[in-house]
PDB file of C-alpha atoms in Angstrom:
ATOM      1  CA  MET A   1       7.482  38.621 -27.811  1.00  0.00           C
ATOM      2  CA  LEU A   2       7.857  36.087 -25.093  1.00  0.00           C
ATOM      3  CA  ILE A   3       6.603  38.552 -22.497  1.00  0.00           C
ATOM      4  CA  SER A   4       3.376  38.880 -24.635  1.00  0.00           C
ATOM      5  CA  VAL A   5       3.162  35.113 -24.928  1.00  0.00           C
ATOM      6  CA  HIS A   6       3.464  34.852 -21.169  1.00  0.00           C
ATOM      7  CA  HIS A   7       0.690  37.361 -20.624  1.00  0.00           C
ATOM      8  CA  LEU A   8      -1.638  35.583 -22.994  1.00  0.00           C
ATOM      9  CA  LEU A   9      -1.231  32.123 -21.505  1.00  0.00           C
ATOM     10  CA  LYS A  10      -2.868  30.730 -18.361  1.00  0.00           C
ATOM     11  CA  GLU A  11      -0.696  29.303 -15.674  1.00  0.00           C
ATOM     12  CA  GLY A  12       0.539  25.914 -16.980  1.00  0.00           C
ATOM     13  CA  GLY A  13      -0.373  26.883 -20.537  1.00  0.00           C
ATOM     14  CA  LEU A  14       1.986  25.675 -23.382  1.00  0.00           C
ATOM     15  CA  PHE A  15       3.905  27.681 -25.856  1.00  0.00           C
ATOM     16  CA  VAL A  16       4.855  25.572 -28.893  1.00  0.00           C
ATOM     17  CA  ALA A  17       6.873  27.109 -31.686  1.00  0.00           C
ATOM     18  CA  GLU A  18       9.338  26.499 -34.437  1.00  0.00           C
ATOM     19  CA  MET A  19      11.809  28.954 -35.836  1.00  0.00           C
ATOM     20  CA  GLY A  20      15.217  29.187 -37.447  1.00  0.00           C
ATOM     21  CA  GLY A  21      17.901  27.987 -35.074  1.00  0.00           C
ATOM     22  CA  CYS A  22      21.714  28.189 -34.837  1.00  0.00           C
ATOM     23  CA  GLY A  23      23.218  27.087 -38.202  1.00  0.00           C
ATOM     24  CA  ASN A  24      20.214  28.010 -40.272  1.00  0.00           C
ATOM     25  CA  ILE A  25      21.301  28.868 -43.871  1.00  0.00           C
ATOM     26  CA  ALA A  26      24.930  28.607 -42.740  1.00  0.00           C
ATOM     27  CA  GLY A  27      26.062  26.441 -45.594  1.00  0.00           C
ATOM     28  CA  MET A  28      25.336  22.987 -46.889  1.00  0.00           C
ATOM     29  CA  ASN A  29      28.846  21.687 -46.269  1.00  0.00           C
ATOM     30  CA  SER A  30      29.496  23.281 -42.887  1.00  0.00           C
ATOM     31  CA  SER A  31      29.126  19.882 -41.239  1.00  0.00           C
ATOM     32  CA  LEU A  32      27.032  21.219 -38.408  1.00  0.00           C
ATOM     33  CA  TYR A  33      26.866  18.426 -35.878  1.00  0.00           C
ATOM     34  CA  ILE A  34      23.909  18.477 -33.458  1.00  0.00           C
ATOM     35  CA  HIS A  35      24.082  16.303 -30.443  1.00  0.00           C
ATOM     36  CA  GLU A  36      21.606  16.454 -27.565  1.00  0.00           C
ATOM     37  CA  ALA A  37      20.180  19.735 -28.928  1.00  0.00           C
ATOM     38  CA  MET A  38      23.545  21.519 -28.713  1.00  0.00           C
ATOM     39  CA  VAL A  39      25.831  22.675 -31.465  1.00  0.00           C
ATOM     40  CA  VAL A  40      28.916  20.578 -30.932  1.00  0.00           C
ATOM     41  CA  GLU A  41      31.374  21.131 -33.777  1.00  0.00           C
ATOM     42  CA  HIS A  42      31.889  22.941 -37.091  1.00  0.00           C
ATOM     43  CA  ARG A  43      34.395  20.920 -39.149  1.00  0.00           C
ATOM     44  CA  PHE A  44      34.929  23.440 -41.900  1.00  0.00           C
ATOM     45  CA  TYR A  45      33.323  26.667 -42.927  1.00  0.00           C
ATOM     46  CA  VAL A  46      31.445  27.380 -46.129  1.00  0.00           C
ATOM     47  CA  GLN A  47      29.977  30.771 -46.789  1.00  0.00           C
ATOM     48  CA  GLY A  48      26.099  30.556 -46.574  1.00  0.00           C
ATOM     49  CA  VAL A  49      23.461  32.884 -47.821  1.00  0.00           C
ATOM     50  CA  ARG A  50      23.699  35.212 -44.851  1.00  0.00           C
ATOM     51  CA  ASP A  51      27.383  35.558 -45.101  1.00  0.00           C
ATOM     52  CA  ALA A  52      27.223  36.162 -48.850  1.00  0.00           C
ATOM     53  CA  LEU A  53      24.742  38.939 -48.281  1.00  0.00           C
ATOM     54  CA  HIS A  54      27.002  40.515 -45.662  1.00  0.00           C
ATOM     55  CA  THR A  55      30.028  40.282 -47.984  1.00  0.00           C
ATOM     56  CA  ALA A  56      28.134  41.793 -50.921  1.00  0.00           C
ATOM     57  CA  LEU A  57      26.888  44.738 -48.826  1.00  0.00           C
ATOM     58  CA  ARG A  58      30.282  45.398 -47.221  1.00  0.00           C
ATOM     59  CA  LYS A  59      31.825  45.456 -50.654  1.00  0.00           C
ATOM     60  CA  ARG A  60      29.442  48.260 -51.550  1.00  0.00           C
ATOM     61  CA  GLY A  61      30.169  50.227 -48.339  1.00  0.00           C
ATOM     62  CA  ASN A  62      26.957  49.202 -46.484  1.00  0.00           C
ATOM     63  CA  ASP A  63      26.655  47.954 -42.949  1.00  0.00           C
ATOM     64  CA  PRO A  64      24.996  44.506 -43.175  1.00  0.00           C
ATOM     65  CA  VAL A  65      24.759  44.015 -39.459  1.00  0.00           C
ATOM     66  CA  ALA A  66      22.449  46.977 -39.106  1.00  0.00           C
ATOM     67  CA  ARG A  67      20.189  45.481 -41.758  1.00  0.00           C
ATOM     68  CA  ASP A  68      20.231  41.833 -40.610  1.00  0.00           C
ATOM     69  CA  PRO A  69      16.836  40.772 -39.330  1.00  0.00           C
ATOM     70  CA  TRP A  70      17.701  37.197 -38.652  1.00  0.00           C
ATOM     71  CA  PHE A  71      18.044  35.677 -35.146  1.00  0.00           C
ATOM     72  CA  TYR A  72      19.025  32.038 -35.072  1.00  0.00           C
ATOM     73  CA  PRO A  73      19.718  31.138 -31.464  1.00  0.00           C
ATOM     74  CA  THR A  74      21.166  28.042 -29.883  1.00  0.00           C
ATOM     75  CA  PRO A  75      18.898  26.059 -27.631  1.00  0.00           C
ATOM     76  CA  ASP A  76      20.747  27.461 -24.552  1.00  0.00           C
ATOM     77  CA  GLN A  77      20.250  31.024 -25.768  1.00  0.00           C
ATOM     78  CA  TYR A  78      16.537  30.437 -26.286  1.00  0.00           C
ATOM     79  CA  MET A  79      16.107  28.734 -22.925  1.00  0.00           C
ATOM     80  CA  ARG A  80      17.569  31.765 -21.193  1.00  0.00           C
ATOM     81  CA  LEU A  81      15.133  33.964 -23.034  1.00  0.00           C
ATOM     82  CA  LEU A  82      12.194  31.697 -22.069  1.00  0.00           C
ATOM     83  CA  ARG A  83      13.261  31.745 -18.361  1.00  0.00           C
ATOM     84  CA  SER A  84      13.647  35.604 -18.442  1.00  0.00           C
ATOM     85  CA  ALA A  85       9.919  35.689 -19.553  1.00  0.00           C
ATOM     86  CA  ASN A  86       8.934  33.332 -16.608  1.00  0.00           C
ATOM     87  CA  MET A  87       8.465  30.454 -18.908  1.00  0.00           C
ATOM     88  CA  VAL A  88       9.713  26.911 -18.163  1.00  0.00           C
ATOM     89  CA  PRO A  89      11.475  25.307 -21.092  1.00  0.00           C
ATOM     90  CA  LEU A  90      10.367  21.686 -21.587  1.00  0.00           C
ATOM     91  CA  GLN A  91      11.974  21.043 -24.861  1.00  0.00           C
ATOM     92  CA  VAL A  92      14.214  23.222 -26.959  1.00  0.00           C
ATOM     93  CA  SER A  93      16.101  21.414 -29.753  1.00  0.00           C
ATOM     94  CA  LEU A  94      17.690  21.840 -33.135  1.00  0.00           C
ATOM     95  CA  HIS A  95      16.539  19.904 -36.214  1.00  0.00           C
ATOM     96  CA  PRO A  96      18.399  20.098 -39.500  1.00  0.00           C
ATOM     97  CA  ARG A  97      16.138  20.111 -42.552  1.00  0.00           C
ATOM     98  CA  VAL A  98      17.543  20.542 -46.073  1.00  0.00           C
ATOM     99  CA  THR A  99      14.849  22.439 -47.918  1.00  0.00           C
ATOM    100  CA  PRO A 100      14.365  22.727 -51.687  1.00  0.00           C
ATOM    101  CA  PHE A 101      13.608  25.989 -53.435  1.00  0.00           C
ATOM    102  CA  ALA A 102      13.133  26.580 -57.168  1.00  0.00           C
ATOM    103  CA  ASP A 103      14.456  30.155 -57.193  1.00  0.00           C
ATOM    104  CA  LEU A 104      17.330  31.279 -54.912  1.00  0.00           C
ATOM    105  CA  ASP A 105      17.151  34.744 -56.279  1.00  0.00           C
ATOM    106  CA  GLY A 106      13.495  34.978 -55.329  1.00  0.00           C
ATOM    107  CA  TRP A 107      14.240  33.478 -51.958  1.00  0.00           C
ATOM    108  CA  ILE A 108      16.874  36.236 -51.302  1.00  0.00           C
ATOM    109  CA  ARG A 109      14.503  38.981 -52.406  1.00  0.00           C
ATOM    110  CA  LEU A 110      11.716  37.637 -50.144  1.00  0.00           C
ATOM    111  CA  PHE A 111      13.447  36.569 -47.023  1.00  0.00           C
ATOM    112  CA  GLY A 112      16.402  38.945 -47.358  1.00  0.00           C
ATOM    113  CA  ARG A 113      14.428  42.008 -48.341  1.00  0.00           C
ATOM    114  CA  GLN A 114      15.642  43.990 -45.318  1.00  0.00           C
ATOM    115  CA  PHE A 115      19.206  43.621 -46.597  1.00  0.00           C
ATOM    116  CA  LEU A 116      18.143  45.172 -49.976  1.00  0.00           C
ATOM    117  CA  GLU A 117      15.919  48.032 -48.633  1.00  0.00           C
ATOM    118  CA  GLU A 118      18.374  50.937 -49.091  1.00  0.00           C
ATOM    119  CA  ILE A 119      20.030  49.585 -52.192  1.00  0.00           C
ATOM    120  CA  GLU A 120      19.187  51.465 -55.377  1.00  0.00           C
ATOM    121  CA  SER A 121      16.685  49.563 -57.530  1.00  0.00           C
ATOM    122  CA  GLU A 122      19.094  49.289 -60.486  1.00  0.00           C
ATOM    123  CA  ASP A 123      21.784  47.821 -58.219  1.00  0.00           C
ATOM    124  CA  LYS A 124      19.668  45.095 -56.581  1.00  0.00           C
ATOM    125  CA  PRO A 125      19.840  42.586 -59.382  1.00  0.00           C
ATOM    126  CA  GLU A 126      23.610  42.731 -59.483  1.00  0.00           C
ATOM    127  CA  LEU A 127      23.865  42.266 -55.769  1.00  0.00           C
ATOM    128  CA  VAL A 128      21.471  39.329 -55.677  1.00  0.00           C
ATOM    129  CA  ASN A 129      23.298  37.680 -58.604  1.00  0.00           C
ATOM    130  CA  GLU A 130      26.563  38.090 -56.657  1.00  0.00           C
ATOM    131  CA  VAL A 131      25.029  36.360 -53.621  1.00  0.00           C
ATOM    132  CA  VAL A 132      23.659  33.587 -55.702  1.00  0.00           C
ATOM    133  CA  GLY A 133      27.013  33.242 -57.485  1.00  0.00           C
ATOM    134  CA  SER A 134      28.867  33.143 -54.069  1.00  0.00           C
ATOM    135  CA  CYS A 135      26.546  30.446 -52.819  1.00  0.00           C
ATOM    136  CA  ARG A 136      26.942  28.376 -55.901  1.00  0.00           C
ATOM    137  CA  GLU A 137      30.767  28.716 -55.949  1.00  0.00           C
ATOM    138  CA  SER A 138      31.123  27.920 -52.244  1.00  0.00           C
ATOM    139  CA  GLY A 139      28.713  24.956 -52.340  1.00  0.00           C
ATOM    140  CA  ALA A 140      26.773  26.532 -49.473  1.00  0.00           C
ATOM    141  CA  CYS A 141      23.559  26.080 -51.460  1.00  0.00           C
ATOM    142  CA  HIS A 142      23.457  23.049 -53.608  1.00  0.00           C
ATOM    143  CA  TRP A 143      21.982  23.425 -57.116  1.00  0.00           C
ATOM    144  CA  ASP A 144      20.488  20.255 -58.555  1.00  0.00           C
ATOM    145  CA  GLU A 145      20.611  20.730 -62.307  1.00  0.00           C
ATOM    146  CA  GLU A 146      18.501  17.775 -63.129  1.00  0.00           C
ATOM    147  CA  LYS A 147      15.650  18.761 -60.715  1.00  0.00           C
ATOM    148  CA  GLN A 148      16.177  22.554 -61.276  1.00  0.00           C
ATOM    149  CA  LEU A 149      16.166  23.083 -57.502  1.00  0.00           C
ATOM    150  CA  TRP A 150      18.292  24.744 -54.963  1.00  0.00           C
ATOM    151  CA  TYR A 151      18.729  23.105 -51.513  1.00  0.00           C
ATOM    152  CA  LEU A 152      19.230  25.329 -48.449  1.00  0.00           C
ATOM    153  CA  ASP A 153      20.345  24.044 -45.130  1.00  0.00           C
ATOM    154  CA  TYR A 154      17.499  25.030 -42.784  1.00  0.00           C
ATOM    155  CA  VAL A 155      18.023  24.264 -39.082  1.00  0.00           C
ATOM    156  CA  ARG A 156      14.856  24.548 -37.145  1.00  0.00           C
ATOM    157  CA  LEU A 157      14.637  25.358 -33.424  1.00  0.00           C
ATOM    158  CA  ARG A 158      11.633  23.612 -31.929  1.00  0.00           C
ATOM    159  CA  ILE A 159      10.316  24.881 -28.624  1.00  0.00           C
ATOM    160  CA  ILE A 160       7.905  23.724 -26.018  1.00  0.00           C
ATOM    161  CA  ALA A 161       7.606  25.751 -22.860  1.00  0.00           C
ATOM    162  CA  MET A 162       5.118  26.193 -20.154  1.00  0.00           C
ATOM    163  CA  LYS A 163       3.987  29.431 -18.364  1.00  0.00           C
ATOM    164  CA  ALA A 164       5.320  29.296 -14.820  1.00  0.00           C
ATOM    165  CA  ARG A 165       3.290  30.507 -11.894  1.00  0.00           C
ATOM    166  CA  ASP A 166       3.396  34.292 -11.710  1.00  0.00           C
ATOM    167  CA  HIS A 167       5.411  35.596  -8.785  1.00  0.00           C
ATOM    168  CA  ASP A 168       2.730  37.993  -7.626  1.00  0.00           C
ATOM    169  CA  ASP A 169       0.072  35.295  -7.143  1.00  0.00           C
TER     170      ASP A 169
END
């Protein structure tokens, strides 16, 4: 994708983007500390949505890694990708953002649909309910009974990069 962005931009053109970053949907209580755009410390681990999906699939004899579409890089990882596409990273940083959702079941079916693709239709509700239950039990996703909302721990990776001069100019 970054090679295509590079080809579309003029020299000095800016690429500005936001995507999921390291720690996205990892768990509300994972105490992800972000300092100077780097992941510094995980105090304790709580199973998040992704891990709950992986666990539920493994339990059923499926390979979750082969189905996992999510890429949540650290700033350093993404800066290396930018440089490999002849882009100059100007700013790459992580920003935690707790995000409310009314329906965790629906969120899993929408954003985690690749995990569910080869699961029999009649087995999907049970698997999704298991993931929701795991998230609730672990505290990874906070359920606010009064507001009737789930809160997921989104971590956004914000990117500003500039197209470097092409080497063949």
